[in-house]
PDB file of C-alpha atoms in Angstrom:
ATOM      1  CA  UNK A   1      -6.308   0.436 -17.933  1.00 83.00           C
ATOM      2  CA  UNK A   2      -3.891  -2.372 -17.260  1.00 90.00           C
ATOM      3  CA  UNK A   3      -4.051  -4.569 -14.409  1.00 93.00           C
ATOM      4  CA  UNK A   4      -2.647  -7.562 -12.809  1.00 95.00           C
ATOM      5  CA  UNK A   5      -3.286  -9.721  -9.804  1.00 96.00           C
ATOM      6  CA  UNK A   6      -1.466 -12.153  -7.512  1.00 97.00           C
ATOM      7  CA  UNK A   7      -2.604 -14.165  -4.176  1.00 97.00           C
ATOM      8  CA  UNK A   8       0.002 -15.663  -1.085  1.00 97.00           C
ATOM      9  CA  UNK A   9      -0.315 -17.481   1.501  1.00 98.00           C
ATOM     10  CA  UNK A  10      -0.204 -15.430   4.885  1.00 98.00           C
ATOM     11  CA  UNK A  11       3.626 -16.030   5.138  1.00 97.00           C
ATOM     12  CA  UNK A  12       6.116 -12.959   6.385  1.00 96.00           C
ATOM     13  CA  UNK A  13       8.757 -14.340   3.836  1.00 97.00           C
ATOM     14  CA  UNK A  14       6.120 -13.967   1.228  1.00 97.00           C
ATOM     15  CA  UNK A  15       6.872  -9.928   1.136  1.00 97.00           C
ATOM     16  CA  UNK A  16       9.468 -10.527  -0.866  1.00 97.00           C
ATOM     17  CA  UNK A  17       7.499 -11.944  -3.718  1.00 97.00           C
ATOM     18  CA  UNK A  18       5.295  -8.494  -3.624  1.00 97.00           C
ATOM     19  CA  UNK A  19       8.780  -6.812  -3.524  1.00 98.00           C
ATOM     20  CA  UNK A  20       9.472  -8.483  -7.021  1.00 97.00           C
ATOM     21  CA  UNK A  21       5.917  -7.965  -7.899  1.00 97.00           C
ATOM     22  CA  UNK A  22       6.691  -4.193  -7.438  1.00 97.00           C
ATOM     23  CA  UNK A  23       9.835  -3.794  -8.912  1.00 96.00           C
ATOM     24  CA  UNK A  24       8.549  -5.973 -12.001  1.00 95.00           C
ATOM     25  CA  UNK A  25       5.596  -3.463 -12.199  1.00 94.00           C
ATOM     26  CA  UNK A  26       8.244  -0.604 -12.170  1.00 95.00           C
ATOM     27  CA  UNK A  27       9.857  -2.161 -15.462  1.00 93.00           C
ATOM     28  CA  UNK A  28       6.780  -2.932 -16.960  1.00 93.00           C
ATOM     29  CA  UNK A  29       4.575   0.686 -16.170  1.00 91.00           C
ATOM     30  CA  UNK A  30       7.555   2.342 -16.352  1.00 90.00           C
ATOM     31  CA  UNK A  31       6.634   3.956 -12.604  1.00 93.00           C
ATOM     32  CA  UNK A  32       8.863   6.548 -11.807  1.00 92.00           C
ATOM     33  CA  UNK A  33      11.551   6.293  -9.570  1.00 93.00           C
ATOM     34  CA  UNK A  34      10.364   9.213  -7.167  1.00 91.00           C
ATOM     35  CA  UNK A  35       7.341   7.169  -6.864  1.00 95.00           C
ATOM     36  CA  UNK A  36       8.486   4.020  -6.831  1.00 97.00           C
ATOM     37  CA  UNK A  37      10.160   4.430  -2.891  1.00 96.00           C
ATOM     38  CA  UNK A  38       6.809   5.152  -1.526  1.00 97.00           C
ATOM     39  CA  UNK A  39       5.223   2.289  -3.435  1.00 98.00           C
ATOM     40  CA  UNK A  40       7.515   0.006  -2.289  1.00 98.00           C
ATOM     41  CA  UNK A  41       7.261   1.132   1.588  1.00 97.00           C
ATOM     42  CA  UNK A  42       3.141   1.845   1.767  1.00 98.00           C
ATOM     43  CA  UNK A  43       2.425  -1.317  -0.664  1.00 98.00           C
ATOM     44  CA  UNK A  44       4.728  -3.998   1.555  1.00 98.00           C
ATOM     45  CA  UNK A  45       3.327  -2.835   4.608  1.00 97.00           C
ATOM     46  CA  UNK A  46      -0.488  -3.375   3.672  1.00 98.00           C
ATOM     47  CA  UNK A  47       0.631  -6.579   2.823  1.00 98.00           C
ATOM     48  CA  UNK A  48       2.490  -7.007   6.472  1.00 97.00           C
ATOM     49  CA  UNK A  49      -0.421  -5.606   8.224  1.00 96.00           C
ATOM     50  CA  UNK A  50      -2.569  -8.078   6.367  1.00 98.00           C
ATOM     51  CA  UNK A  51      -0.687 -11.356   7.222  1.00 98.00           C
ATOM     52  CA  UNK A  52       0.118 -10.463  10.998  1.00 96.00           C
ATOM     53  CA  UNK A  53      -2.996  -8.599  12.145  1.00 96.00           C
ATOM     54  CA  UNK A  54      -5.795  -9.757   9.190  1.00 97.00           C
ATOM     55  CA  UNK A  55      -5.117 -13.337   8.417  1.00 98.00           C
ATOM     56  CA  UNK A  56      -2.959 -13.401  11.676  1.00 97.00           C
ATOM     57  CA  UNK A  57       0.073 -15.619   9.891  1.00 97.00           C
ATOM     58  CA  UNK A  58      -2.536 -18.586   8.676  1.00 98.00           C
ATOM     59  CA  UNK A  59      -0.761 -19.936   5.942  1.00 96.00           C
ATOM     60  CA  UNK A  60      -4.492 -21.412   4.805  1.00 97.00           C
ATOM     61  CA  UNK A  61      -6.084 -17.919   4.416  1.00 98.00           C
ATOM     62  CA  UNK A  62      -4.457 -15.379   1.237  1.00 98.00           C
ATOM     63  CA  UNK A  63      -3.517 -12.191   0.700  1.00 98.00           C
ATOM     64  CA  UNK A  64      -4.840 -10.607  -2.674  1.00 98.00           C
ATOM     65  CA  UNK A  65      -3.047  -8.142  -4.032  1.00 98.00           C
ATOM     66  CA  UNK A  66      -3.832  -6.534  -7.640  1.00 98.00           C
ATOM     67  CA  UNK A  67      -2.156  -3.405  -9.225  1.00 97.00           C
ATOM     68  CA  UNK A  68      -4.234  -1.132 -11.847  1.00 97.00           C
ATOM     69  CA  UNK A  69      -2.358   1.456 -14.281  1.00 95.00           C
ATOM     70  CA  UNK A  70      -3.689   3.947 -16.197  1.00 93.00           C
ATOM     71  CA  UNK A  71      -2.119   7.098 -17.960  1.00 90.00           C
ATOM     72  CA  UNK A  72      -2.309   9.150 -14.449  1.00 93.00           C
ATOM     73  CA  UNK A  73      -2.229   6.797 -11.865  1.00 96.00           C
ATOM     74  CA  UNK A  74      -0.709   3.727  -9.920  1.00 97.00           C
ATOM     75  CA  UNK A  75      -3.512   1.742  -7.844  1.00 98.00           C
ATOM     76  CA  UNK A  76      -2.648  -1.030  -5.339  1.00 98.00           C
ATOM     77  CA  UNK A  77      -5.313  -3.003  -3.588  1.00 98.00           C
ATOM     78  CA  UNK A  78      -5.016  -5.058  -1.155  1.00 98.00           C
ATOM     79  CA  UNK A  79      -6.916  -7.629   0.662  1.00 98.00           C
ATOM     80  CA  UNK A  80      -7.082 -10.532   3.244  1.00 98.00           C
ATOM     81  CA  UNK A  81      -9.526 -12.622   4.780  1.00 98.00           C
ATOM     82  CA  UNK A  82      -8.970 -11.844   8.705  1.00 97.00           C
ATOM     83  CA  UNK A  83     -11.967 -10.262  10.219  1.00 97.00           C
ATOM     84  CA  UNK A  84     -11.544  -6.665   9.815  1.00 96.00           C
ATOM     85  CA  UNK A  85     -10.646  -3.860  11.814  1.00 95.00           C
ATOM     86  CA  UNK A  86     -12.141  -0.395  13.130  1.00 93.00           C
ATOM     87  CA  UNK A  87      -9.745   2.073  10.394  1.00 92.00           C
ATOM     88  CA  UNK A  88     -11.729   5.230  11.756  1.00 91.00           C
ATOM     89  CA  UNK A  89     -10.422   4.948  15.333  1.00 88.00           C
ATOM     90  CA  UNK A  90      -6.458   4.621  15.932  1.00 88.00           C
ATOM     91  CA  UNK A  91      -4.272   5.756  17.697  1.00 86.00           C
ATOM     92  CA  UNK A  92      -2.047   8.645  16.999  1.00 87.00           C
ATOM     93  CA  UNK A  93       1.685   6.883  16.625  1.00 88.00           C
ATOM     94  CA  UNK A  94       3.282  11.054  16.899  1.00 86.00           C
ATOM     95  CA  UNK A  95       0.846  11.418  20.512  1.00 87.00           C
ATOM     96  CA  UNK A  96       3.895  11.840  23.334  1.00 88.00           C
ATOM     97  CA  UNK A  97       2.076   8.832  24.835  1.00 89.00           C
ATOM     98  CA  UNK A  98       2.597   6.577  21.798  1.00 84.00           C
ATOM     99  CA  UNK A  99       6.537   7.247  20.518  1.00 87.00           C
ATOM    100  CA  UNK A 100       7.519   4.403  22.251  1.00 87.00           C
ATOM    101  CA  UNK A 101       5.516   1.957  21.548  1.00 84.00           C
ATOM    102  CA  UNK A 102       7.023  -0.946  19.095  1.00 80.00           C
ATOM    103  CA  UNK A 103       3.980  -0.561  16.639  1.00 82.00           C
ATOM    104  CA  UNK A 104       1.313   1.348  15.315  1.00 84.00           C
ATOM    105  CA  UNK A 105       3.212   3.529  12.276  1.00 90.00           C
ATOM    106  CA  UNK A 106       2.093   0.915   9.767  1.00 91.00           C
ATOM    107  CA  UNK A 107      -1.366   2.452   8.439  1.00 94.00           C
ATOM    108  CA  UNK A 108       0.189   6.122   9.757  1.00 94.00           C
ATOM    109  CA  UNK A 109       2.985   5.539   7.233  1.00 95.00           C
ATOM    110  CA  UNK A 110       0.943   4.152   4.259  1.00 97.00           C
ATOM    111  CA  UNK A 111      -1.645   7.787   4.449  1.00 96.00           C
ATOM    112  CA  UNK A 112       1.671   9.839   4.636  1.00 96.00           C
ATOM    113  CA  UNK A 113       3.104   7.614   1.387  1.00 97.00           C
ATOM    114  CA  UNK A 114       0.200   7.171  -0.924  1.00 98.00           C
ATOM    115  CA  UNK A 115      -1.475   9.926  -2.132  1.00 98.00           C
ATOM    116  CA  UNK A 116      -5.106   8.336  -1.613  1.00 98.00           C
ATOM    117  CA  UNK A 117      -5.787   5.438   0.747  1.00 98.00           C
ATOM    118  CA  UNK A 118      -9.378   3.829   0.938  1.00 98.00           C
ATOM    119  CA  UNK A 119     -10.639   1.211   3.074  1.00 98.00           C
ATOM    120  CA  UNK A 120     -13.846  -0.976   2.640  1.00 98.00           C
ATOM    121  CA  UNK A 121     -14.701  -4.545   3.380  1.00 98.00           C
ATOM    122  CA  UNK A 122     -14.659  -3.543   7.444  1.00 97.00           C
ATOM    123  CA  UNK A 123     -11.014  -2.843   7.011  1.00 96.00           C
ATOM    124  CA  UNK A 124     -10.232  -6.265   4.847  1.00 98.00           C
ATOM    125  CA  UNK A 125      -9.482  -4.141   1.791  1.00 98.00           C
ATOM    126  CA  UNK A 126      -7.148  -0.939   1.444  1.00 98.00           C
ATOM    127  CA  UNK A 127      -6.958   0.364  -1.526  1.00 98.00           C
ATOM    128  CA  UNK A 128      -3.449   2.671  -2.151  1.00 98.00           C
ATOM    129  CA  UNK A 129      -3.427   5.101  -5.008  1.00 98.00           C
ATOM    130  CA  UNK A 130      -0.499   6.428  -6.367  1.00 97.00           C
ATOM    131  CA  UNK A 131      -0.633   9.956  -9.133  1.00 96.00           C
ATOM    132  CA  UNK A 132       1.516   9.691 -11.802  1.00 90.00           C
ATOM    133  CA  UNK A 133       3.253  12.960 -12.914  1.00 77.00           C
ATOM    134  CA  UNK A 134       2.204  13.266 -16.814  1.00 65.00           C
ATOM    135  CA  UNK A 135       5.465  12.993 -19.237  1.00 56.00           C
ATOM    136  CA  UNK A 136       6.686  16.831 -20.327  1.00 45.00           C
ATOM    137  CA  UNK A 137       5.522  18.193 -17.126  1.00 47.00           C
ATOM    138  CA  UNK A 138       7.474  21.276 -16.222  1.00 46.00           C
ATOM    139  CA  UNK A 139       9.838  20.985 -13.218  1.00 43.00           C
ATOM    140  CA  UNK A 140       7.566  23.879 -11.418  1.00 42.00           C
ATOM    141  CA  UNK A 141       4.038  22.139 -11.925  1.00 42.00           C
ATOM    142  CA  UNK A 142       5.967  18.673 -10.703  1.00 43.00           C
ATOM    143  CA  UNK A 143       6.611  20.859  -7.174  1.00 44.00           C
ATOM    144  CA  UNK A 144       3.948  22.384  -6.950  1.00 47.00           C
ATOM    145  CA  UNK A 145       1.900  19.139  -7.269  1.00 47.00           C
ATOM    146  CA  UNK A 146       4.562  17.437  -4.092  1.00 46.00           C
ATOM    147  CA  UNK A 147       4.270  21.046  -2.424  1.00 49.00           C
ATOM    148  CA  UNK A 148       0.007  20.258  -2.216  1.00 49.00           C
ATOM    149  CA  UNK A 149       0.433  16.826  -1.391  1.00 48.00           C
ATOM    150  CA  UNK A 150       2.929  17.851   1.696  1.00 48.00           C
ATOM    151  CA  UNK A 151       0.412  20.363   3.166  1.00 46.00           C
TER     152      UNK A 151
END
């Protein structure tokens, strides 16, 4: 298993260094590109969610944010040092009641993206797993495998 780690400051422009920390991992893991979209979108907004509502923008507190590969997956974790936050009881962003709110999607978004999502530390940590599709895999078991994952 390879893995790498970086740490920001709780900074909004700091998403684009894990944008370039992402697409470097691309290059480097060779992660494929119909992976790579929902990477990109689930993976920056952890790391949103946990400079505005964990370390609430204090440049003095970090963001951690490590990336594990092995032959069948992609693992993101990330972590801050806010407080923590009740995962097990949100609100439903698709509830009639909640469309039009201006927030809310972020965590919805990253479940619907990864294909595991894992939180410990009282909500500090979220952990974002990513399957790999195996090289030579037949078009059919590659569809069935997104047909289960859409269900």
């Amino acid at each position: 298993m390879k893995q790498v780690k970086i740490q920001i400051p709780s900074l909004v422009e700091n998403i684009r260094v894990v944008e370039s920390f992402i697409d470097n991992s691309k290059d480097t893991f060779h992660i494929e590109d119909d992976i790579y979209g929902n990477i990109m979108v689930a993976v920056t907004e952890a790391v949103n969610n946990a400079i505005r509502h964990g370390n609430k923008f204090d440049r003095d507190k970090n963001v951690h944010l490590s990336l594990q590969v092995d032959a069948n997956r992609v693992k993101f974790e990330v972590e801050d040092q806010g407080p923590g936050f009740d995962y097990t009881n949100l609100i439903d962003p698709t509830a009639p009641e909640n469309l039009e709110n201006p927030g809310g999607r972020g965590i919805f978004l990253i479940r619907h993206l990864a294909d595991e999502v894992e939180f410990s530390k009282d909500g500090r940590n979220v952990q974002l797993t990513f399957f790999l599709t195996p090289e030579g895999a037949d078009s059919a078991t590659a569809s069935e495998a997104s047909d289960h994952n859409a269900a």
